[in-house]
Amino acid sequence: LRGDKKNQLLTITNDRGSYTVRLTPKKASRNYSFDQQLSFQLSYQLSAELFDISYPFDPYDEDEKARMEVEIECAVKERLSALVGRSQNDIDLDVASLGATIYRSNPALYAQIKNNYSEFYRTAEFHFETLVTLQGTGVSSTTVFGNRKGGVK
């Protein structure tokens, strides 16, 4: 989900079949707090373009669109949680350079924790917020949800 990883594909399987979307990051933010334990809040806004779908789909059904957006948001959160879990437990590496974020925004706090940063990172809590906007099919210049590229009925 970093800027250098644009247009990532994600496949969702649900009770109706499966579909693949192309995700494009639009905005990301990261915040932290420290009260004897580090806590990180990572927020992502993504656009999703329908790339492939294995079941009948009505592109004008707003409930289906909302359901798909929630499914995508949940899948992104699950993958982020899994990545962070591996980075904390298996490879012991701050993969998102969150220590650098602390260093830049609060050098005094960083100086206080830098000698034990690996332990603080390993026990840190992570909270993810995602907002996904499903924008189109990726098949033509007309989106699934509007007449023109980017337009919504």
PDB file of N, CA and C in Angstrom, residues 56-143:
ATOM      1  N   PRO A  56     -22.818 -13.204 -11.338  1.00  0.00           N
ATOM      2  CA  PRO A  56     -23.633 -12.127 -11.910  1.00  0.00           C
ATOM      3  C   PRO A  56     -23.590 -10.891 -11.003  1.00  0.00           C
ATOM      4  N   PHE A  57     -23.453  -9.747 -11.644  1.00  0.00           N
ATOM      5  CA  PHE A  57     -23.246  -8.509 -10.893  1.00  0.00           C
ATOM      6  C   PHE A  57     -24.011  -7.371 -11.553  1.00  0.00           C
ATOM      7  N   ASP A  58     -24.815  -6.657 -10.774  1.00  0.00           N
ATOM      8  CA  ASP A  58     -25.536  -5.486 -11.262  1.00  0.00           C
ATOM      9  C   ASP A  58     -24.759  -4.241 -10.852  1.00  0.00           C
ATOM     10  N   PRO A  59     -24.117  -3.568 -11.786  1.00  0.00           N
ATOM     11  CA  PRO A  59     -23.268  -2.427 -11.439  1.00  0.00           C
ATOM     12  C   PRO A  59     -24.037  -1.236 -10.875  1.00  0.00           C
ATOM     13  N   TYR A  60     -25.360  -1.245 -10.966  1.00  0.00           N
ATOM     14  CA  TYR A  60     -26.151  -0.131 -10.445  1.00  0.00           C
ATOM     15  C   TYR A  60     -26.775  -0.426  -9.084  1.00  0.00           C
ATOM     16  N   ASP A  61     -26.479  -1.571  -8.527  1.00  0.00           N
ATOM     17  CA  ASP A  61     -26.994  -1.955  -7.207  1.00  0.00           C
ATOM     18  C   ASP A  61     -26.103  -1.336  -6.127  1.00  0.00           C
ATOM     19  N   GLU A  62     -26.568  -0.258  -5.506  1.00  0.00           N
ATOM     20  CA  GLU A  62     -25.777   0.459  -4.502  1.00  0.00           C
ATOM     21  C   GLU A  62     -25.490  -0.400  -3.273  1.00  0.00           C
ATOM     22  N   ASP A  63     -26.416  -1.306  -2.905  1.00  0.00           N
ATOM     23  CA  ASP A  63     -26.174  -2.188  -1.764  1.00  0.00           C
ATOM     24  C   ASP A  63     -25.028  -3.149  -2.045  1.00  0.00           C
ATOM     25  N   GLU A  64     -24.985  -3.673  -3.275  1.00  0.00           N
ATOM     26  CA  GLU A  64     -23.897  -4.574  -3.658  1.00  0.00           C
ATOM     27  C   GLU A  64     -22.568  -3.825  -3.662  1.00  0.00           C
ATOM     28  N   LYS A  65     -22.575  -2.611  -4.171  1.00  0.00           N
ATOM     29  CA  LYS A  65     -21.364  -1.798  -4.182  1.00  0.00           C
ATOM     30  C   LYS A  65     -20.876  -1.569  -2.745  1.00  0.00           C
ATOM     31  N   ALA A  66     -21.775  -1.204  -1.847  1.00  0.00           N
ATOM     32  CA  ALA A  66     -21.404  -0.967  -0.442  1.00  0.00           C
ATOM     33  C   ALA A  66     -20.881  -2.243   0.200  1.00  0.00           C
ATOM     34  N   ARG A  67     -21.512  -3.373  -0.104  1.00  0.00           N
ATOM     35  CA  ARG A  67     -21.058  -4.658   0.447  1.00  0.00           C
ATOM     36  C   ARG A  67     -19.646  -4.985  -0.019  1.00  0.00           C
ATOM     37  N   MET A  68     -19.384  -4.760  -1.297  1.00  0.00           N
ATOM     38  CA  MET A  68     -18.054  -5.025  -1.841  1.00  0.00           C
ATOM     39  C   MET A  68     -17.016  -4.105  -1.193  1.00  0.00           C
ATOM     40  N   GLU A  69     -17.347  -2.841  -1.001  1.00  0.00           N
ATOM     41  CA  GLU A  69     -16.409  -1.911  -0.369  1.00  0.00           C
ATOM     42  C   GLU A  69     -16.051  -2.370   1.045  1.00  0.00           C
ATOM     43  N   VAL A  70     -17.044  -2.832   1.794  1.00  0.00           N
ATOM     44  CA  VAL A  70     -16.784  -3.332   3.154  1.00  0.00           C
ATOM     45  C   VAL A  70     -15.925  -4.594   3.099  1.00  0.00           C
ATOM     46  N   GLU A  71     -16.223  -5.497   2.176  1.00  0.00           N
ATOM     47  CA  GLU A  71     -15.406  -6.714   2.036  1.00  0.00           C
ATOM     48  C   GLU A  71     -13.957  -6.368   1.722  1.00  0.00           C
ATOM     49  N   ILE A  72     -13.755  -5.410   0.831  1.00  0.00           N
ATOM     50  CA  ILE A  72     -12.392  -5.012   0.461  1.00  0.00           C
ATOM     51  C   ILE A  72     -11.685  -4.382   1.657  1.00  0.00           C
ATOM     52  N   GLU A  73     -12.388  -3.499   2.370  1.00  0.00           N
ATOM     53  CA  GLU A  73     -11.801  -2.864   3.553  1.00  0.00           C
ATOM     54  C   GLU A  73     -11.367  -3.908   4.578  1.00  0.00           C
ATOM     55  N   CYS A  74     -12.225  -4.885   4.830  1.00  0.00           N
ATOM     56  CA  CYS A  74     -11.884  -5.949   5.786  1.00  0.00           C
ATOM     57  C   CYS A  74     -10.681  -6.759   5.322  1.00  0.00           C
ATOM     58  N   ALA A  75     -10.625  -7.085   4.034  1.00  0.00           N
ATOM     59  CA  ALA A  75      -9.502  -7.861   3.501  1.00  0.00           C
ATOM     60  C   ALA A  75      -8.199  -7.075   3.613  1.00  0.00           C
ATOM     61  N   VAL A  76      -8.242  -5.776   3.335  1.00  0.00           N
ATOM     62  CA  VAL A  76      -7.035  -4.949   3.452  1.00  0.00           C
ATOM     63  C   VAL A  76      -6.573  -4.921   4.904  1.00  0.00           C
ATOM     64  N   LYS A  77      -7.498  -4.729   5.843  1.00  0.00           N
ATOM     65  CA  LYS A  77      -7.136  -4.712   7.273  1.00  0.00           C
ATOM     66  C   LYS A  77      -6.522  -6.044   7.699  1.00  0.00           C
ATOM     67  N   GLU A  78      -7.117  -7.155   7.243  1.00  0.00           N
ATOM     68  CA  GLU A  78      -6.577  -8.481   7.589  1.00  0.00           C
ATOM     69  C   GLU A  78      -5.154  -8.639   7.072  1.00  0.00           C
ATOM     70  N   ARG A  79      -4.910  -8.206   5.853  1.00  0.00           N
ATOM     71  CA  ARG A  79      -3.565  -8.341   5.279  1.00  0.00           C
ATOM     72  C   ARG A  79      -2.559  -7.432   5.970  1.00  0.00           C
ATOM     73  N   LEU A  80      -2.993  -6.228   6.320  1.00  0.00           N
ATOM     74  CA  LEU A  80      -2.105  -5.332   7.059  1.00  0.00           C
ATOM     75  C   LEU A  80      -1.772  -5.917   8.432  1.00  0.00           C
ATOM     76  N   SER A  81      -2.780  -6.453   9.108  1.00  0.00           N
ATOM     77  CA  SER A  81      -2.546  -7.074  10.423  1.00  0.00           C
ATOM     78  C   SER A  81      -1.576  -8.243  10.321  1.00  0.00           C
ATOM     79  N   ALA A  82      -1.746  -9.057   9.291  1.00  0.00           N
ATOM     80  CA  ALA A  82      -0.855 -10.202   9.103  1.00  0.00           C
ATOM     81  C   ALA A  82       0.577  -9.735   8.835  1.00  0.00           C
ATOM     82  N   LEU A  83       0.723  -8.706   8.011  1.00  0.00           N
ATOM     83  CA  LEU A  83       2.054  -8.171   7.709  1.00  0.00           C
ATOM     84  C   LEU A  83       2.716  -7.626   8.973  1.00  0.00           C
ATOM     85  N   VAL A  84       1.971  -6.858   9.745  1.00  0.00           N
ATOM     86  CA  VAL A  84       2.525  -6.303  10.983  1.00  0.00           C
ATOM     87  C   VAL A  84       2.873  -7.426  11.954  1.00  0.00           C
ATOM     88  N   GLY A  85       2.017  -8.426  12.070  1.00  0.00           N
ATOM     89  CA  GLY A  85       2.302  -9.559  12.953  1.00  0.00           C
ATOM     90  C   GLY A  85       3.598 -10.254  12.583  1.00  0.00           C
ATOM     91  N   ARG A  86       3.789 -10.474  11.281  1.00  0.00           N
ATOM     92  CA  ARG A  86       5.046 -11.092  10.832  1.00  0.00           C
ATOM     93  C   ARG A  86       6.228 -10.179  11.121  1.00  0.00           C
ATOM     94  N   SER A  87       6.040  -8.875  10.915  1.00  0.00           N
ATOM     95  CA  SER A  87       7.162  -7.956  11.144  1.00  0.00           C
ATOM     96  C   SER A  87       7.518  -7.866  12.624  1.00  0.00           C
ATOM     97  N   GLN A  88       6.540  -8.015  13.498  1.00  0.00           N
ATOM     98  CA  GLN A  88       6.798  -7.941  14.938  1.00  0.00           C
ATOM     99  C   GLN A  88       7.371  -9.253  15.478  1.00  0.00           C
ATOM    100  N   ASN A  89       6.881 -10.378  14.982  1.00  0.00           N
ATOM    101  CA  ASN A  89       7.213 -11.664  15.593  1.00  0.00           C
ATOM    102  C   ASN A  89       8.247 -12.491  14.845  1.00  0.00           C
ATOM    103  N   ASP A  90       8.203 -12.447  13.526  1.00  0.00           N
ATOM    104  CA  ASP A  90       9.058 -13.337  12.748  1.00  0.00           C
ATOM    105  C   ASP A  90      10.347 -12.678  12.278  1.00  0.00           C
ATOM    106  N   ILE A  91      10.225 -11.481  11.730  1.00  0.00           N
ATOM    107  CA  ILE A  91      11.423 -10.871  11.158  1.00  0.00           C
ATOM    108  C   ILE A  91      11.970  -9.721  11.988  1.00  0.00           C
ATOM    109  N   ASP A  92      11.254  -9.320  13.030  1.00  0.00           N
ATOM    110  CA  ASP A  92      11.709  -8.266  13.949  1.00  0.00           C
ATOM    111  C   ASP A  92      12.212  -7.041  13.186  1.00  0.00           C
ATOM    112  N   LEU A  93      11.329  -6.503  12.334  1.00  0.00           N
ATOM    113  CA  LEU A  93      11.705  -5.393  11.482  1.00  0.00           C
ATOM    114  C   LEU A  93      10.547  -4.407  11.383  1.00  0.00           C
ATOM    115  N   ASP A  94      10.833  -3.141  11.581  1.00  0.00           N
ATOM    116  CA  ASP A  94       9.861  -2.063  11.457  1.00  0.00           C
ATOM    117  C   ASP A  94       9.671  -1.787   9.968  1.00  0.00           C
ATOM    118  N   VAL A  95       8.808  -2.558   9.317  1.00  0.00           N
ATOM    119  CA  VAL A  95       8.677  -2.518   7.864  1.00  0.00           C
ATOM    120  C   VAL A  95       8.118  -1.202   7.337  1.00  0.00           C
ATOM    121  N   ALA A  96       7.420  -0.451   8.155  1.00  0.00           N
ATOM    122  CA  ALA A  96       6.828   0.818   7.712  1.00  0.00           C
ATOM    123  C   ALA A  96       7.633   2.023   8.193  1.00  0.00           C
ATOM    124  N   SER A  97       8.807   1.781   8.760  1.00  0.00           N
ATOM    125  CA  SER A  97       9.674   2.863   9.257  1.00  0.00           C
ATOM    126  C   SER A  97       8.947   3.787  10.234  1.00  0.00           C
ATOM    127  N   LEU A  98       8.186   3.195  11.133  1.00  0.00           N
ATOM    128  CA  LEU A  98       7.441   3.985  12.104  1.00  0.00           C
ATOM    129  C   LEU A  98       8.362   4.642  13.126  1.00  0.00           C
ATOM    130  N   GLY A  99       9.499   4.024  13.392  1.00  0.00           N
ATOM    131  CA  GLY A  99      10.486   4.638  14.275  1.00  0.00           C
ATOM    132  C   GLY A  99      10.966   5.970  13.714  1.00  0.00           C
ATOM    133  N   ALA A 100      11.126   6.042  12.405  1.00  0.00           N
ATOM    134  CA  ALA A 100      11.531   7.299  11.767  1.00  0.00           C
ATOM    135  C   ALA A 100      10.450   8.360  11.916  1.00  0.00           C
ATOM    136  N   THR A 101       9.192   7.937  11.891  1.00  0.00           N
ATOM    137  CA  THR A 101       8.089   8.874  12.107  1.00  0.00           C
ATOM    138  C   THR A 101       8.166   9.468  13.508  1.00  0.00           C
ATOM    139  N   ILE A 102       8.444   8.635  14.496  1.00  0.00           N
ATOM    140  CA  ILE A 102       8.580   9.125  15.870  1.00  0.00           C
ATOM    141  C   ILE A 102       9.782  10.058  15.970  1.00  0.00           C
ATOM    142  N   TYR A 103      10.889   9.660  15.375  1.00  0.00           N
ATOM    143  CA  TYR A 103      12.108  10.468  15.417  1.00  0.00           C
ATOM    144  C   TYR A 103      11.866  11.873  14.848  1.00  0.00           C
ATOM    145  N   ARG A 104      11.185  11.944  13.718  1.00  0.00           N
ATOM    146  CA  ARG A 104      10.952  13.244  13.074  1.00  0.00           C
ATOM    147  C   ARG A 104       9.961  14.111  13.853  1.00  0.00           C
ATOM    148  N   SER A 105       8.931  13.498  14.417  1.00  0.00           N
ATOM    149  CA  SER A 105       7.893  14.303  15.061  1.00  0.00           C
ATOM    150  C   SER A 105       8.152  14.557  16.545  1.00  0.00           C
ATOM    151  N   ASN A 106       8.916  13.672  17.199  1.00  0.00           N
ATOM    152  CA  ASN A 106       9.158  13.833  18.627  1.00  0.00           C
ATOM    153  C   ASN A 106      10.538  13.272  18.979  1.00  0.00           C
ATOM    154  N   PRO A 107      11.608  14.021  18.679  1.00  0.00           N
ATOM    155  CA  PRO A 107      12.970  13.535  18.926  1.00  0.00           C
ATOM    156  C   PRO A 107      13.226  13.183  20.395  1.00  0.00           C
ATOM    157  N   ALA A 108      12.587  13.877  21.318  1.00  0.00           N
ATOM    158  CA  ALA A 108      12.784  13.588  22.741  1.00  0.00           C
ATOM    159  C   ALA A 108      12.240  12.199  23.089  1.00  0.00           C
ATOM    160  N   LEU A 109      11.061  11.872  22.595  1.00  0.00           N
ATOM    161  CA  LEU A 109      10.501  10.542  22.838  1.00  0.00           C
ATOM    162  C   LEU A 109      11.381   9.483  22.185  1.00  0.00           C
ATOM    163  N   TYR A 110      11.821   9.738  20.953  1.00  0.00           N
ATOM    164  CA  TYR A 110      12.671   8.768  20.272  1.00  0.00           C
ATOM    165  C   TYR A 110      13.953   8.516  21.064  1.00  0.00           C
ATOM    166  N   ALA A 111      14.555   9.574  21.601  1.00  0.00           N
ATOM    167  CA  ALA A 111      15.778   9.424  22.395  1.00  0.00           C
ATOM    168  C   ALA A 111      15.507   8.549  23.623  1.00  0.00           C
ATOM    169  N   GLN A 112      14.302   8.677  24.171  1.00  0.00           N
ATOM    170  CA  GLN A 112      13.926   7.908  25.363  1.00  0.00           C
ATOM    171  C   GLN A 112      13.759   6.420  25.054  1.00  0.00           C
ATOM    172  N   ILE A 113      13.281   6.084  23.865  1.00  0.00           N
ATOM    173  CA  ILE A 113      12.967   4.682  23.559  1.00  0.00           C
ATOM    174  C   ILE A 113      13.928   4.011  22.590  1.00  0.00           C
ATOM    175  N   LYS A 114      14.854   4.764  21.984  1.00  0.00           N
ATOM    176  CA  LYS A 114      15.647   4.215  20.873  1.00  0.00           C
ATOM    177  C   LYS A 114      16.477   2.990  21.259  1.00  0.00           C
ATOM    178  N   ASN A 115      17.000   2.928  22.473  1.00  0.00           N
ATOM    179  CA  ASN A 115      17.827   1.768  22.851  1.00  0.00           C
ATOM    180  C   ASN A 115      17.013   0.489  22.975  1.00  0.00           C
ATOM    181  N   ASN A 116      15.717   0.621  23.221  1.00  0.00           N
ATOM    182  CA  ASN A 116      14.837  -0.545  23.346  1.00  0.00           C
ATOM    183  C   ASN A 116      13.731  -0.524  22.297  1.00  0.00           C
ATOM    184  N   TYR A 117      13.973   0.186  21.191  1.00  0.00           N
ATOM    185  CA  TYR A 117      12.915   0.345  20.189  1.00  0.00           C
ATOM    186  C   TYR A 117      12.419  -1.008  19.666  1.00  0.00           C
ATOM    187  N   SER A 118      13.303  -1.955  19.457  1.00  0.00           N
ATOM    188  CA  SER A 118      12.873  -3.268  18.939  1.00  0.00           C
ATOM    189  C   SER A 118      11.841  -3.906  19.862  1.00  0.00           C
ATOM    190  N   GLU A 119      12.051  -3.814  21.157  1.00  0.00           N
ATOM    191  CA  GLU A 119      11.093  -4.381  22.111  1.00  0.00           C
ATOM    192  C   GLU A 119       9.789  -3.579  22.113  1.00  0.00           C
ATOM    193  N   PHE A 120       9.891  -2.255  22.082  1.00  0.00           N
ATOM    194  CA  PHE A 120       8.684  -1.432  22.015  1.00  0.00           C
ATOM    195  C   PHE A 120       7.888  -1.746  20.751  1.00  0.00           C
ATOM    196  N   TYR A 121       8.587  -1.898  19.633  1.00  0.00           N
ATOM    197  CA  TYR A 121       7.915  -2.219  18.375  1.00  0.00           C
ATOM    198  C   TYR A 121       7.270  -3.600  18.440  1.00  0.00           C
ATOM    199  N   ARG A 122       7.977  -4.563  18.989  1.00  0.00           N
ATOM    200  CA  ARG A 122       7.478  -5.941  19.059  1.00  0.00           C
ATOM    201  C   ARG A 122       6.183  -6.021  19.874  1.00  0.00           C
ATOM    202  N   THR A 123       6.018  -5.145  20.866  1.00  0.00           N
ATOM    203  CA  THR A 123       4.821  -5.192  21.720  1.00  0.00           C
ATOM    204  C   THR A 123       3.816  -4.072  21.404  1.00  0.00           C
ATOM    205  N   ALA A 124       4.065  -3.330  20.353  1.00  0.00           N
ATOM    206  CA  ALA A 124       3.177  -2.213  19.995  1.00  0.00           C
ATOM    207  C   ALA A 124       1.799  -2.712  19.556  1.00  0.00           C
ATOM    208  N   GLU A 125       0.807  -1.887  19.816  1.00  0.00           N
ATOM    209  CA  GLU A 125      -0.546  -2.145  19.319  1.00  0.00           C
ATOM    210  C   GLU A 125      -0.706  -1.420  17.987  1.00  0.00           C
ATOM    211  N   PHE A 126      -1.403  -2.045  17.073  1.00  0.00           N
ATOM    212  CA  PHE A 126      -1.676  -1.440  15.776  1.00  0.00           C
ATOM    213  C   PHE A 126      -3.175  -1.379  15.552  1.00  0.00           C
ATOM    214  N   HIS A 127      -3.625  -0.246  15.049  1.00  0.00           N
ATOM    215  CA  HIS A 127      -5.031  -0.041  14.700  1.00  0.00           C
ATOM    216  C   HIS A 127      -5.064   0.459  13.261  1.00  0.00           C
ATOM    217  N   PHE A 128      -5.948  -0.139  12.472  1.00  0.00           N
ATOM    218  CA  PHE A 128      -6.030   0.203  11.060  1.00  0.00           C
ATOM    219  C   PHE A 128      -7.403   0.775  10.738  1.00  0.00           C
ATOM    220  N   GLU A 129      -7.411   1.813   9.944  1.00  0.00           N
ATOM    221  CA  GLU A 129      -8.643   2.351   9.371  1.00  0.00           C
ATOM    222  C   GLU A 129      -8.474   2.317   7.865  1.00  0.00           C
ATOM    223  N   THR A 130      -9.493   1.828   7.181  1.00  0.00           N
ATOM    224  CA  THR A 130      -9.441   1.824   5.720  1.00  0.00           C
ATOM    225  C   THR A 130     -10.750   2.390   5.188  1.00  0.00           C
ATOM    226  N   LEU A 131     -10.642   3.096   4.114  1.00  0.00           N
ATOM    227  CA  LEU A 131     -11.810   3.596   3.404  1.00  0.00           C
ATOM    228  C   LEU A 131     -11.578   3.279   1.934  1.00  0.00           C
ATOM    229  N   VAL A 132     -12.464   2.461   1.382  1.00  0.00           N
ATOM    230  CA  VAL A 132     -12.342   2.040  -0.008  1.00  0.00           C
ATOM    231  C   VAL A 132     -13.512   2.606  -0.797  1.00  0.00           C
ATOM    232  N   THR A 133     -13.197   3.151  -1.958  1.00  0.00           N
ATOM    233  CA  THR A 133     -14.226   3.625  -2.878  1.00  0.00           C
ATOM    234  C   THR A 133     -14.131   2.795  -4.145  1.00  0.00           C
ATOM    235  N   LEU A 134     -15.187   2.040  -4.429  1.00  0.00           N
ATOM    236  CA  LEU A 134     -15.239   1.223  -5.643  1.00  0.00           C
ATOM    237  C   LEU A 134     -15.645   2.130  -6.795  1.00  0.00           C
ATOM    238  N   GLN A 135     -14.770   2.224  -7.805  1.00  0.00           N
ATOM    239  CA  GLN A 135     -14.982   3.221  -8.841  1.00  0.00           C
ATOM    240  C   GLN A 135     -15.332   2.690 -10.217  1.00  0.00           C
ATOM    241  N   GLY A 136     -14.953   1.512 -10.572  1.00  0.00           N
ATOM    242  CA  GLY A 136     -15.268   1.080 -11.936  1.00  0.00           C
ATOM    243  C   GLY A 136     -14.903  -0.350 -12.224  1.00  0.00           C
ATOM    244  N   THR A 137     -15.132  -0.745 -13.481  1.00  0.00           N
ATOM    245  CA  THR A 137     -14.881  -2.124 -13.890  1.00  0.00           C
ATOM    246  C   THR A 137     -13.491  -2.333 -14.445  1.00  0.00           C
ATOM    247  N   GLY A 138     -12.856  -1.292 -14.941  1.00  0.00           N
ATOM    248  CA  GLY A 138     -11.551  -1.450 -15.569  1.00  0.00           C
ATOM    249  C   GLY A 138     -11.641  -2.029 -16.965  1.00  0.00           C
ATOM    250  N   VAL A 139     -12.867  -2.203 -17.492  1.00  0.00           N
ATOM    251  CA  VAL A 139     -13.053  -2.810 -18.798  1.00  0.00           C
ATOM    252  C   VAL A 139     -13.126  -1.765 -19.904  1.00  0.00           C
ATOM    253  N   SER A 140     -13.674  -0.583 -19.596  1.00  0.00           N
ATOM    254  CA  SER A 140     -13.819   0.456 -20.620  1.00  0.00           C
ATOM    255  C   SER A 140     -13.655   1.822 -19.986  1.00  0.00           C
ATOM    256  N   SER A 141     -13.799   2.868 -20.785  1.00  0.00           N
ATOM    257  CA  SER A 141     -13.694   4.224 -20.246  1.00  0.00           C
ATOM    258  C   SER A 141     -14.944   4.607 -19.473  1.00  0.00           C
ATOM    259  N   THR A 142     -15.994   3.795 -19.564  1.00  0.00           N
ATOM    260  CA  THR A 142     -17.192   4.015 -18.772  1.00  0.00           C
ATOM    261  C   THR A 142     -17.089   3.191 -17.504  1.00  0.00           C
ATOM    262  N   THR A 143     -17.289   3.822 -16.375  1.00  0.00           N
ATOM    263  CA  THR A 143     -17.187   3.079 -15.129  1.00  0.00           C
ATOM    264  C   THR A 143     -18.446   2.277 -14.891  1.00  0.00           C
TER     265      THR A 143
END
